[in-house]
mmCIF file with all atom_site columns, C-alpha atoms in Angstrom:
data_model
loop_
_atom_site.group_PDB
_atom_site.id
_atom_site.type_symbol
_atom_site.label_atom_id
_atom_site.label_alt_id
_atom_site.label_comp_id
_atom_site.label_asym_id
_atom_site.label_entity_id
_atom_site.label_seq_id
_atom_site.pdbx_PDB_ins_code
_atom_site.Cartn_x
_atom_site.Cartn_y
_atom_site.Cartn_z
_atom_site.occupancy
_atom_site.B_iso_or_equiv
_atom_site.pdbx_formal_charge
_atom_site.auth_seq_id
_atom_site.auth_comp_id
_atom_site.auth_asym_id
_atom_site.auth_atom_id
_atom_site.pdbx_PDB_model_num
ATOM 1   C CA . UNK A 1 1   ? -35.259 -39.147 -47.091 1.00 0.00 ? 383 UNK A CA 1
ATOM 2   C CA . UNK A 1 2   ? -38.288 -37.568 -48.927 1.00 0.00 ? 384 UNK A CA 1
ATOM 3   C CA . UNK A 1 3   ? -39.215 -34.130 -47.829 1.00 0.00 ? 385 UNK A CA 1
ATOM 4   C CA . UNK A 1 4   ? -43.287 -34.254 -48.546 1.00 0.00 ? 386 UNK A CA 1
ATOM 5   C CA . UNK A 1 5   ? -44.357 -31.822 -46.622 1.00 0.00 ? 387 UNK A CA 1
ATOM 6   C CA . UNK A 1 6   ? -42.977 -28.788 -44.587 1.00 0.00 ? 388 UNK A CA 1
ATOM 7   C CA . UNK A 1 7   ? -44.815 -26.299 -42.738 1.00 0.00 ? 389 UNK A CA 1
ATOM 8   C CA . UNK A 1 8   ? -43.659 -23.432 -39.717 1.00 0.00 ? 390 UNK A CA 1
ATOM 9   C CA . UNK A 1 9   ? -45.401 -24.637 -37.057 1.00 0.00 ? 391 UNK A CA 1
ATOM 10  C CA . UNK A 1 10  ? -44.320 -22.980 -34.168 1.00 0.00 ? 392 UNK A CA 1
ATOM 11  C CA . UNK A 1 11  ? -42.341 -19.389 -33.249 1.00 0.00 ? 393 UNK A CA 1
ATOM 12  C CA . UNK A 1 12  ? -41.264 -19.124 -30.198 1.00 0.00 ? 394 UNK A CA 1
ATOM 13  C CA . UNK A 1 13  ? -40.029 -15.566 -29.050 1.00 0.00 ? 395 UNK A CA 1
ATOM 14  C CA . UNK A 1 14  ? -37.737 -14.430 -26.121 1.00 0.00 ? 396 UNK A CA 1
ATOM 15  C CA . UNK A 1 15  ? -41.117 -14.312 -23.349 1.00 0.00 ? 397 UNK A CA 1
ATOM 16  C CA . UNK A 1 16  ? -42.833 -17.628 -25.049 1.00 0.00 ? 398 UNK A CA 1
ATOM 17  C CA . UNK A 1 17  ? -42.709 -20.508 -22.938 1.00 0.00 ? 399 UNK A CA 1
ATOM 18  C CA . UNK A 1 18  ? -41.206 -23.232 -24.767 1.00 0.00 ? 400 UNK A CA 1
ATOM 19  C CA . UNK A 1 19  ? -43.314 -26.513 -26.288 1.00 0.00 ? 401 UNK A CA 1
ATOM 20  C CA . UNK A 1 20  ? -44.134 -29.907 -25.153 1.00 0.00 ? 402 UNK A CA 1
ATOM 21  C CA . UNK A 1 21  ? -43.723 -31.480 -28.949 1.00 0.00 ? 403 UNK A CA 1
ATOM 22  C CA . UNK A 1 22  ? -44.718 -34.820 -29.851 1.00 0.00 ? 404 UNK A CA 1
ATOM 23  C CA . UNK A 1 23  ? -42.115 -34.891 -32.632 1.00 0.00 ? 405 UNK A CA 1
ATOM 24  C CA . UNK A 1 24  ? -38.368 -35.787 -32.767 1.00 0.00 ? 406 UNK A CA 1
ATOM 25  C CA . UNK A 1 25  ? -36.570 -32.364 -32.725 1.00 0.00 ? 407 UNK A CA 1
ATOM 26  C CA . UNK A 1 26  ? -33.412 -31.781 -35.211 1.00 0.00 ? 408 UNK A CA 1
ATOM 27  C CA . UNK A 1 27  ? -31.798 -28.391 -33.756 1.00 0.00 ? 409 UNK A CA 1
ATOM 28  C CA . UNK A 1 28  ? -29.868 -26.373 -35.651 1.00 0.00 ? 410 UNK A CA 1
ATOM 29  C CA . UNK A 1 29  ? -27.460 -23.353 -34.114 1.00 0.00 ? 411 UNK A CA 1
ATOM 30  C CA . UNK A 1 30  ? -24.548 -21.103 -35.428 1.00 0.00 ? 412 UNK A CA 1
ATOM 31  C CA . UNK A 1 31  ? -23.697 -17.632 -35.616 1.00 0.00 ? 413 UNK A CA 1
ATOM 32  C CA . UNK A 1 32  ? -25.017 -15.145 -37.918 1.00 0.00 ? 414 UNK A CA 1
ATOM 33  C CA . UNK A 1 33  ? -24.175 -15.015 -41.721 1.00 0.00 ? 415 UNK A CA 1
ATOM 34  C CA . UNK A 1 34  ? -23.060 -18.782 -41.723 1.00 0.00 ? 416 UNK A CA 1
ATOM 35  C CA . UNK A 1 35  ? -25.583 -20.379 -43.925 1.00 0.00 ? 417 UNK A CA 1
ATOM 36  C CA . UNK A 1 36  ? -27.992 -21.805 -41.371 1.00 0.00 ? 418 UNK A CA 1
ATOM 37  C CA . UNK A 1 37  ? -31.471 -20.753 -43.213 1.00 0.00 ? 419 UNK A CA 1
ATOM 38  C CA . UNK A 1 38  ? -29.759 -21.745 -46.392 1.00 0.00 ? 420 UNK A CA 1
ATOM 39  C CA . UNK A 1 39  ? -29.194 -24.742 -45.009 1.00 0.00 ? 421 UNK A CA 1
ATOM 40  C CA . UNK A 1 40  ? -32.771 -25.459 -43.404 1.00 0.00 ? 422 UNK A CA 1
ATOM 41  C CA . UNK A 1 41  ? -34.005 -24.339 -46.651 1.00 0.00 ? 423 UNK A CA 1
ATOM 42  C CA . UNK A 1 42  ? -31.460 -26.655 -48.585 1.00 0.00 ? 424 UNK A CA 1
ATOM 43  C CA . UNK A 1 43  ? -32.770 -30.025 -46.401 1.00 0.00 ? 425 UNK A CA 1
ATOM 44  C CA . UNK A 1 44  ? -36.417 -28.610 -46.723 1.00 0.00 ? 426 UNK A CA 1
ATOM 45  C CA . UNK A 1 45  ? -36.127 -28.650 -50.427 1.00 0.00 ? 427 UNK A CA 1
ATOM 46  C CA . UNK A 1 46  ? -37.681 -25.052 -50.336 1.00 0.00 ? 428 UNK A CA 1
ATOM 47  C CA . UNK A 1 47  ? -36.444 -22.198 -51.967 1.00 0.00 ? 429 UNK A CA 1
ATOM 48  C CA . UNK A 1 48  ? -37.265 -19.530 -49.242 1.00 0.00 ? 430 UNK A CA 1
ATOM 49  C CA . UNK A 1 49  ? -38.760 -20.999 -46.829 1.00 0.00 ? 431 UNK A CA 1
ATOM 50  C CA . UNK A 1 50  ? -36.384 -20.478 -43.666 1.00 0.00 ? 432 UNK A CA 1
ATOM 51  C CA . UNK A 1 51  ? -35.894 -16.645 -43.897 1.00 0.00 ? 433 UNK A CA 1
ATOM 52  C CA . UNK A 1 52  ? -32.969 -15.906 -45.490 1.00 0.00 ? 434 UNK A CA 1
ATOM 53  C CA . UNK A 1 53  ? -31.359 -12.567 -44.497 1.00 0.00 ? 435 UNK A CA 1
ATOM 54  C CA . UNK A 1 54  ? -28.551 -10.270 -46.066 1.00 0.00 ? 436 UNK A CA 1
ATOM 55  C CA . UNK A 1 55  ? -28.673 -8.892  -42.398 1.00 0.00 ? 437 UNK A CA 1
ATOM 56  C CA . UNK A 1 56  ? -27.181 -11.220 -39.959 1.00 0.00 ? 438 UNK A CA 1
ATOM 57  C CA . UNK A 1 57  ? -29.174 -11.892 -37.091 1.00 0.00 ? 439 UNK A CA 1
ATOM 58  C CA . UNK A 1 58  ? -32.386 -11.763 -38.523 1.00 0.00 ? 440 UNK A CA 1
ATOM 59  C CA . UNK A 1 59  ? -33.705 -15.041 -36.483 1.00 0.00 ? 441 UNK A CA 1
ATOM 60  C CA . UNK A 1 60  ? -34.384 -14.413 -33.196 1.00 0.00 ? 442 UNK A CA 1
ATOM 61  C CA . UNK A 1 61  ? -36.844 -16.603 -32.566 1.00 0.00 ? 443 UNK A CA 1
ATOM 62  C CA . UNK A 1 62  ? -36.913 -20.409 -32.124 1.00 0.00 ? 444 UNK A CA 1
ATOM 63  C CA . UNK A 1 63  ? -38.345 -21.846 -35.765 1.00 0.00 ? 445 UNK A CA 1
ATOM 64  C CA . UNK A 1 64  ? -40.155 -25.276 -35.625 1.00 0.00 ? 446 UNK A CA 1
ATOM 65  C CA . UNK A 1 65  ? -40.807 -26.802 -38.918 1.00 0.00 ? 447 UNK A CA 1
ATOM 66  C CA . UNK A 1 66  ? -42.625 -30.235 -39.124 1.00 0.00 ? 448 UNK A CA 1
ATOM 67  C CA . UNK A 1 67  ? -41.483 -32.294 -41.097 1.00 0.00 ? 449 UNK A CA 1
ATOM 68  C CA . UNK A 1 68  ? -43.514 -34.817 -42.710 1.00 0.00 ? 450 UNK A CA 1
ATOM 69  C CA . UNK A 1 69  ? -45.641 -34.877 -39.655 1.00 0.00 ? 451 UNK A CA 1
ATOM 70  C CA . UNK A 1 70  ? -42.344 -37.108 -38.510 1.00 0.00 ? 452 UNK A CA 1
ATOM 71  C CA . UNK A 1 71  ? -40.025 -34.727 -36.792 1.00 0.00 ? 453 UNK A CA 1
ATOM 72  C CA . UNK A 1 72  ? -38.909 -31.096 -36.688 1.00 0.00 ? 454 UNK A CA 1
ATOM 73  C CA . UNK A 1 73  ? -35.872 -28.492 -37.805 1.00 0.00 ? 455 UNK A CA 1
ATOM 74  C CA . UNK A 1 74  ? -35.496 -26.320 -35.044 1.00 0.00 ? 456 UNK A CA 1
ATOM 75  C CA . UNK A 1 75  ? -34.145 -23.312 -35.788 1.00 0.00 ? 457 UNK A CA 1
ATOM 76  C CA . UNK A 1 76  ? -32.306 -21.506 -33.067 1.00 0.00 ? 458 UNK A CA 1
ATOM 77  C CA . UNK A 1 77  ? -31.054 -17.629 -32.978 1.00 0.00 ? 459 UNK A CA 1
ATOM 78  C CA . UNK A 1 78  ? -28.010 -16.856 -34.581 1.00 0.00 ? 460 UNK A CA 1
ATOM 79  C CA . UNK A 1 79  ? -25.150 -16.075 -32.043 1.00 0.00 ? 461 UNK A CA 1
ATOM 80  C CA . UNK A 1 80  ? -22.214 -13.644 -32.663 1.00 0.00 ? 462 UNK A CA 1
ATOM 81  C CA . UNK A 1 81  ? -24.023 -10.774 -34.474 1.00 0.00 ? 463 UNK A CA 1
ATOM 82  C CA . UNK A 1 82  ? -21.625 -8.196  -33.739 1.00 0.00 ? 464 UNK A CA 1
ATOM 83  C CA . UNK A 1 83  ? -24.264 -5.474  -33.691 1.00 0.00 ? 465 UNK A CA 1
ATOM 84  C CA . UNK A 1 84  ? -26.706 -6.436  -31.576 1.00 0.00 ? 466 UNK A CA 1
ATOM 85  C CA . UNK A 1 85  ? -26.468 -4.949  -27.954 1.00 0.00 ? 467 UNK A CA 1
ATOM 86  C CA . UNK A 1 86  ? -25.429 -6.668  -25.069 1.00 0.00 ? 468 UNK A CA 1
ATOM 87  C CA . UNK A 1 87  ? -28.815 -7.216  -23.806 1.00 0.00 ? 469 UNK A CA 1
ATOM 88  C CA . UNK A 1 88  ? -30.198 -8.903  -27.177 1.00 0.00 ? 470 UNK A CA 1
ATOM 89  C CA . UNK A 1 89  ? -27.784 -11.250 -27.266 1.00 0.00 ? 471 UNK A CA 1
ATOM 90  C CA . UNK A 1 90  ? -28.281 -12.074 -23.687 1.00 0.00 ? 472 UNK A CA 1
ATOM 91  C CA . UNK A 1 91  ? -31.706 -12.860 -24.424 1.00 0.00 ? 473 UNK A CA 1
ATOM 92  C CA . UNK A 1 92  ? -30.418 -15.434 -27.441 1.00 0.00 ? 474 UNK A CA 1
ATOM 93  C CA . UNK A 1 93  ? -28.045 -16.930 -25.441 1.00 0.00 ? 475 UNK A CA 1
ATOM 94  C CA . UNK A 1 94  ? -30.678 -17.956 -22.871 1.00 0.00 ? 476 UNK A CA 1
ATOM 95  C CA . UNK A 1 95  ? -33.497 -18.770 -24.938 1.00 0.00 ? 477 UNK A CA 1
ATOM 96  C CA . UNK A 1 96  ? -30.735 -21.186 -26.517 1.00 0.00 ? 478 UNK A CA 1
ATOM 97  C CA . UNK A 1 97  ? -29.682 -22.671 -23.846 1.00 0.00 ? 479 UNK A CA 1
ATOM 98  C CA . UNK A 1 98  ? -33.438 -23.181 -21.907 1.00 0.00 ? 480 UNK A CA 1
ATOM 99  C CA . UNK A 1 99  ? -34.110 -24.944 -25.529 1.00 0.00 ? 481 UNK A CA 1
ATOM 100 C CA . UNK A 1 100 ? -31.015 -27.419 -24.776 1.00 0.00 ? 482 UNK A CA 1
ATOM 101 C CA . UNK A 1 101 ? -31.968 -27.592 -21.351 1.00 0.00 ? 483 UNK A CA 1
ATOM 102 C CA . UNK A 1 102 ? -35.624 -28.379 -21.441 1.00 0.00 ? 484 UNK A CA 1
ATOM 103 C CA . UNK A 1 103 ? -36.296 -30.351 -24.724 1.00 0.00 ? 485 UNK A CA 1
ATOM 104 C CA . UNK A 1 104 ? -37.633 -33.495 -24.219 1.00 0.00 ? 486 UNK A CA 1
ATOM 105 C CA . UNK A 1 105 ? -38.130 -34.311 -27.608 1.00 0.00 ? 487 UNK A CA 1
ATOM 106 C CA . UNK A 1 106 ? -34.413 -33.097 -28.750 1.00 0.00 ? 488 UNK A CA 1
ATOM 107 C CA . UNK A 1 107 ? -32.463 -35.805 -30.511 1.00 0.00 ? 489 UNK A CA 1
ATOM 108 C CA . UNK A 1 108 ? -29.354 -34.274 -32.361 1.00 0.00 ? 490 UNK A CA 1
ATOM 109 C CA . UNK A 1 109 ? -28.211 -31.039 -32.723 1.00 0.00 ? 491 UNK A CA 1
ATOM 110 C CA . UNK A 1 110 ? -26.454 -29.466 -35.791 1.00 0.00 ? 492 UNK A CA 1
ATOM 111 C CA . UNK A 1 111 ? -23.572 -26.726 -35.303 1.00 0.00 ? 493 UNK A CA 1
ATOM 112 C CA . UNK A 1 112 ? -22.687 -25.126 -38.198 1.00 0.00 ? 494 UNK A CA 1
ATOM 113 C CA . UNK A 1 113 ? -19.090 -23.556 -39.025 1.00 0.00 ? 495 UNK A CA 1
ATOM 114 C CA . UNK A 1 114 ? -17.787 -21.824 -42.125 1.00 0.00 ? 496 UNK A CA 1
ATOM 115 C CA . UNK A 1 115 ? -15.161 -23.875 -43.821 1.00 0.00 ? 497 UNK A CA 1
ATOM 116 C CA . UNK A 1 116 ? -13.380 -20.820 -44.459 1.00 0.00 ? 498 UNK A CA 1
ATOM 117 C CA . UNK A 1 117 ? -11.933 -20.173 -40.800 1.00 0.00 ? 499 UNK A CA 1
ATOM 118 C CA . UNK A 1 118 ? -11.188 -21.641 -37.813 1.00 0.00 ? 500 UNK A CA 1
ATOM 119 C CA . UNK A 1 119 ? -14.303 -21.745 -35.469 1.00 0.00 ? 501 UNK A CA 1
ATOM 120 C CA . UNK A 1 120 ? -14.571 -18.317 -33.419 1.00 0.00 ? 502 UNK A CA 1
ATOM 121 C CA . UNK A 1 121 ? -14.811 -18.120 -29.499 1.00 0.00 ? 503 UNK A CA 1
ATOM 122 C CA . UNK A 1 122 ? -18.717 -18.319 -29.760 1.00 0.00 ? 504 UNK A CA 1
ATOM 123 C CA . UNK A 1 123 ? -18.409 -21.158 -31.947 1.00 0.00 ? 505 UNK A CA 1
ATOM 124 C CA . UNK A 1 124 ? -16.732 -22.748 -29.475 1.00 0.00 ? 506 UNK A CA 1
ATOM 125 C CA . UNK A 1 125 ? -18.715 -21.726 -26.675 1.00 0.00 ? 507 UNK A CA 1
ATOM 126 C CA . UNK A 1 126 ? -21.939 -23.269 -28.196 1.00 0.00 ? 508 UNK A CA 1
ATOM 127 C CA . UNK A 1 127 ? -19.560 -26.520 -28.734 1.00 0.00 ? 509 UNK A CA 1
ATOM 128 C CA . UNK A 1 128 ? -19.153 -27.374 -25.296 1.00 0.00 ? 510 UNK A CA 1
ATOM 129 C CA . UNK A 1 129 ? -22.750 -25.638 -24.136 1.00 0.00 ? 511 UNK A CA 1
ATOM 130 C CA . UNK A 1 130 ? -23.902 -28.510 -26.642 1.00 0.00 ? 512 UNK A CA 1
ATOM 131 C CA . UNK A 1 131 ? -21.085 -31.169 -24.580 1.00 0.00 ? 513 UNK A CA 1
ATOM 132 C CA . UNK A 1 132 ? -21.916 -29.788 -21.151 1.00 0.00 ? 514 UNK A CA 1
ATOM 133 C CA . UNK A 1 133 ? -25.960 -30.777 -22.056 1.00 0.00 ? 515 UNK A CA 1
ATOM 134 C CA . UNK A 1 134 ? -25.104 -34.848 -22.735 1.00 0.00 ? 516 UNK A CA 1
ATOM 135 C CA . UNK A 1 135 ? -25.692 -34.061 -27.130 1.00 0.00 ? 517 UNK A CA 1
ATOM 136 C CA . UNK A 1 136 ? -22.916 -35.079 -29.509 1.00 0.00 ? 518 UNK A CA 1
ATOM 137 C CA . UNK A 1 137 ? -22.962 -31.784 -32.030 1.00 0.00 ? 519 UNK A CA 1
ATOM 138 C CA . UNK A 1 138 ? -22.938 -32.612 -35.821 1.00 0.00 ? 520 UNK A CA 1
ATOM 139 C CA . UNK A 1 139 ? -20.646 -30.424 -37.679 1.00 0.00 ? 521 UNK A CA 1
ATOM 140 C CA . UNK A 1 140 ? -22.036 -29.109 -40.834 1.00 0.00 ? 522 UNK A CA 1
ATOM 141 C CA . UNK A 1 141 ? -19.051 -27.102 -42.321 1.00 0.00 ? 523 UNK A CA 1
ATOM 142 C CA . UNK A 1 142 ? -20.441 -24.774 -44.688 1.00 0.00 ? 524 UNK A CA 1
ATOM 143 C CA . UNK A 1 143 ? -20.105 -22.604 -47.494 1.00 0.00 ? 525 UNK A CA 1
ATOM 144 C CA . UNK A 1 144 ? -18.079 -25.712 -49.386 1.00 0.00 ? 526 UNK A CA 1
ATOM 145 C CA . UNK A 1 145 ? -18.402 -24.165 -52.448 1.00 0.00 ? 527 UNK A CA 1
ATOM 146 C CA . UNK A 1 146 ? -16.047 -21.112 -51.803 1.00 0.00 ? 528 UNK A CA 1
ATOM 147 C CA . UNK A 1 147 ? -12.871 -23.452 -51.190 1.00 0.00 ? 529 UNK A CA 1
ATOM 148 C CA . UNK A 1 148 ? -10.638 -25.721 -53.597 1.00 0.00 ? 530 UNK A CA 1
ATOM 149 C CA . UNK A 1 149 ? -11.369 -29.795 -53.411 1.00 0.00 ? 531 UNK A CA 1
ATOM 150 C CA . UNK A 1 150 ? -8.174  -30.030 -52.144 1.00 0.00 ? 532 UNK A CA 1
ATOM 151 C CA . UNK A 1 151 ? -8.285  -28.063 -49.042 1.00 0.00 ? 533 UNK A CA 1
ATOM 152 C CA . UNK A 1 152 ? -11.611 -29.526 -47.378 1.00 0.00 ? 534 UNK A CA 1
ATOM 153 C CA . UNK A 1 153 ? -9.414  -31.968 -45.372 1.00 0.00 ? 535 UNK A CA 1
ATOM 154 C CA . UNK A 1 154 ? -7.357  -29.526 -43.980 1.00 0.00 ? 536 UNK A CA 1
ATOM 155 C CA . UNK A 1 155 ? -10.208 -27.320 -42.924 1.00 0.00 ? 537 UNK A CA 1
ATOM 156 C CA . UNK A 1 156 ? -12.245 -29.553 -41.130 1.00 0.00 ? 538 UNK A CA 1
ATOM 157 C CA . UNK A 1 157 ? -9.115  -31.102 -39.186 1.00 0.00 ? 539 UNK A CA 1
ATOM 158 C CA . UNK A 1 158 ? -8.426  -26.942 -38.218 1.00 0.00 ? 540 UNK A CA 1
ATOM 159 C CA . UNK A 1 159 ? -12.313 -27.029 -37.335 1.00 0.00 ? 541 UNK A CA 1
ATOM 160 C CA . UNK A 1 160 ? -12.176 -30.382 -35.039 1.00 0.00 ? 542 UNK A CA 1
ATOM 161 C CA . UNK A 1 161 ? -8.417  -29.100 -33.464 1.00 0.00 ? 543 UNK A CA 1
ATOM 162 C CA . UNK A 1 162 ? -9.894  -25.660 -33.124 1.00 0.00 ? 544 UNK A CA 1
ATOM 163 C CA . UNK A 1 163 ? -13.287 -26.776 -31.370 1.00 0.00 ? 545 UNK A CA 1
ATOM 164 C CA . UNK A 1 164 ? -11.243 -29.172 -29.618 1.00 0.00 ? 546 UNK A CA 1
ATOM 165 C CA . UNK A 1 165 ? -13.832 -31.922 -30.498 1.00 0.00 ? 547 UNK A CA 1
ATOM 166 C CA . UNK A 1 166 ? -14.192 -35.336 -29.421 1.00 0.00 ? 548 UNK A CA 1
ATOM 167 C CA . UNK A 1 167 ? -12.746 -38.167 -30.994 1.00 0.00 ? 549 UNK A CA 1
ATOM 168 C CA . UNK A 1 168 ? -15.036 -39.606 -33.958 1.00 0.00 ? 550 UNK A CA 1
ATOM 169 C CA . UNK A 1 169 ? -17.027 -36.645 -34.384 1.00 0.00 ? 551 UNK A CA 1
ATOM 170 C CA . UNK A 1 170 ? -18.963 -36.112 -37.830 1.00 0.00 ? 552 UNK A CA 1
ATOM 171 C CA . UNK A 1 171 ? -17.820 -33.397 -40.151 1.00 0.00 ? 553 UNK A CA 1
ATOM 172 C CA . UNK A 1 172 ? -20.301 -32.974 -42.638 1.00 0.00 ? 554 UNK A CA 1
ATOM 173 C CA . UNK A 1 173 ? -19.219 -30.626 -45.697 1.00 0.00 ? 555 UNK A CA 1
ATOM 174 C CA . UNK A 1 174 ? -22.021 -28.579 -47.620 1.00 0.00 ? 556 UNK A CA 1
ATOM 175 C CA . UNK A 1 175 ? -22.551 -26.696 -50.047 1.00 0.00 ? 557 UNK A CA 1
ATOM 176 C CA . UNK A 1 176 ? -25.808 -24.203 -50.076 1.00 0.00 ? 558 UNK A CA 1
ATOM 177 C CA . UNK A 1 177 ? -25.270 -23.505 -53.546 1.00 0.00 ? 559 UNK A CA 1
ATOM 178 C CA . UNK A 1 178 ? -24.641 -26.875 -55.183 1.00 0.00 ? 560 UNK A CA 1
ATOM 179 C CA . UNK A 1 179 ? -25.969 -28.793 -52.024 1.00 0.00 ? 561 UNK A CA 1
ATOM 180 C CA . UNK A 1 180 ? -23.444 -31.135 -51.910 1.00 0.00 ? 562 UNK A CA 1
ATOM 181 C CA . UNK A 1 181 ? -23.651 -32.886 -48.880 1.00 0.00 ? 563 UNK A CA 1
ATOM 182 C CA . UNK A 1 182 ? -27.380 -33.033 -48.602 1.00 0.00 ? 564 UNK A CA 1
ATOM 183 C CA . UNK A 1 183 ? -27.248 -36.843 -49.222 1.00 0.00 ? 565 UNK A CA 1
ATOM 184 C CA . UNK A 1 184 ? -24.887 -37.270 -46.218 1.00 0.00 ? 566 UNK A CA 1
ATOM 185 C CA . UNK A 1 185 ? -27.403 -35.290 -44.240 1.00 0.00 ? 567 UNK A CA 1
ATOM 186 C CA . UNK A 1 186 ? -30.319 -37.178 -45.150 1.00 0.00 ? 568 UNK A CA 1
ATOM 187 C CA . UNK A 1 187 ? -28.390 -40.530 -44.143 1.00 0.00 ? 569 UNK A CA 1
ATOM 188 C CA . UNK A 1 188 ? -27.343 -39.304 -41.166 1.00 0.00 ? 570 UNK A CA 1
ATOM 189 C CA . UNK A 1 189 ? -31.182 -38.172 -40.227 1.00 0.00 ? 571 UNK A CA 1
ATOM 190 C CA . UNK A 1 190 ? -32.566 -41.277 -41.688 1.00 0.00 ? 572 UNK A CA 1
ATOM 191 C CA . UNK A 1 191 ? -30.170 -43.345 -39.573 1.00 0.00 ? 573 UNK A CA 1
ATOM 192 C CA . UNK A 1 192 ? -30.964 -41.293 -36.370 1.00 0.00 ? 574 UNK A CA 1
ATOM 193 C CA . UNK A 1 193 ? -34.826 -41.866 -36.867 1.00 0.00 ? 575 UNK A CA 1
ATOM 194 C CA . UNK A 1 194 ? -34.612 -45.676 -37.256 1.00 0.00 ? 576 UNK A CA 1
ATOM 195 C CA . UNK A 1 195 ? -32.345 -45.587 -34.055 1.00 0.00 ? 577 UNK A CA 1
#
């Protein structure tokens, strides 16, 4: 895959009604803080081009980024932000799942988990919400670079055992920092498009 062109096309906000796109949609969800602009960024080849926050919870939109006029990274809100009142996250939680729900275009969708730790309740959660709407989630296990070589196998059989995933499903270590794993990524989009 060669990223030629990128550009935020659409920003959809808690009262926006969603869009009709004519584009294969890529969605990407997972809580705050765990690397999913980084990651955007990372597959855009972009430095900045997914906001990137020190503050967790900083998207609250729904981010669509064309993609060489071929397909789109959605970007849905960070969940979990333990901050954020009850009502706000209310709000994410069902502009999230009207986005699973109502896509038409929606052909895989990314969860992201840090490498580090066993998925938390809302990770899970957003696992089976992903299930319960007929999608297959991707794992992207993140922040790679913080753990030994020798422990990656360990941590993603605690992430599949924790999520309580499905037999065969794809655990895809990265790295924002070195971006290892971006190849596997690519693959795995390139594949999907052909399909």
């Amino acid at each position: 895959m060669v990223i030629k062109n990128v550009n935020l096309e659409i920003v959809c906000g808690v009262t926006s009604k969603l869009p009709d796109t004519h584009l294969v949609e890529f969605a990407f969800a997972g809580k705050s803080n765990v690397g999913k602009s980084s990651l955007i960024n990372g597959l855009m080849n972009r430095k900045a081009f997914a906001r990137t926050s020190g503050k967790p919870g900083k998207t609250q939109t729904i981010n669509y980024y064309n993609i060489n006029e071929q397909m789109y990274f959605v970007d849905l809100p960070g969940y979990g932000y333990a901050t954020a009142n009850i009502e706000v996250k209310a709000q994410w939680g069902k502009m999230i799942e009207d986005y699973l729900h109502q896509s038409k275009m929606l052909k895989a969708v990314f969860l992201l988990v840090d490498i580090r730790h066993a998925p938390s309740d809302n990770d899970c959660v957003m696992y089976d919400w992903i299930v319960s709407r007929g999608y297959k989630p991707i794992i992207i296990a993140t922040k790679l670079d913080k753990i030994k070589r020798s422990q990656i196998a360990k941590q993603t059989k605690l992430i599949c055992d924790t999520l309580q995933a499905e037999e065969g499903t794809v655990v895809l270590p990265y790295s924002a920092l070195t971006k290892q794993g971006r190849d596997d990524i690519y693959a795995l989009l390139d594949e999907m498009l052909e399909g």
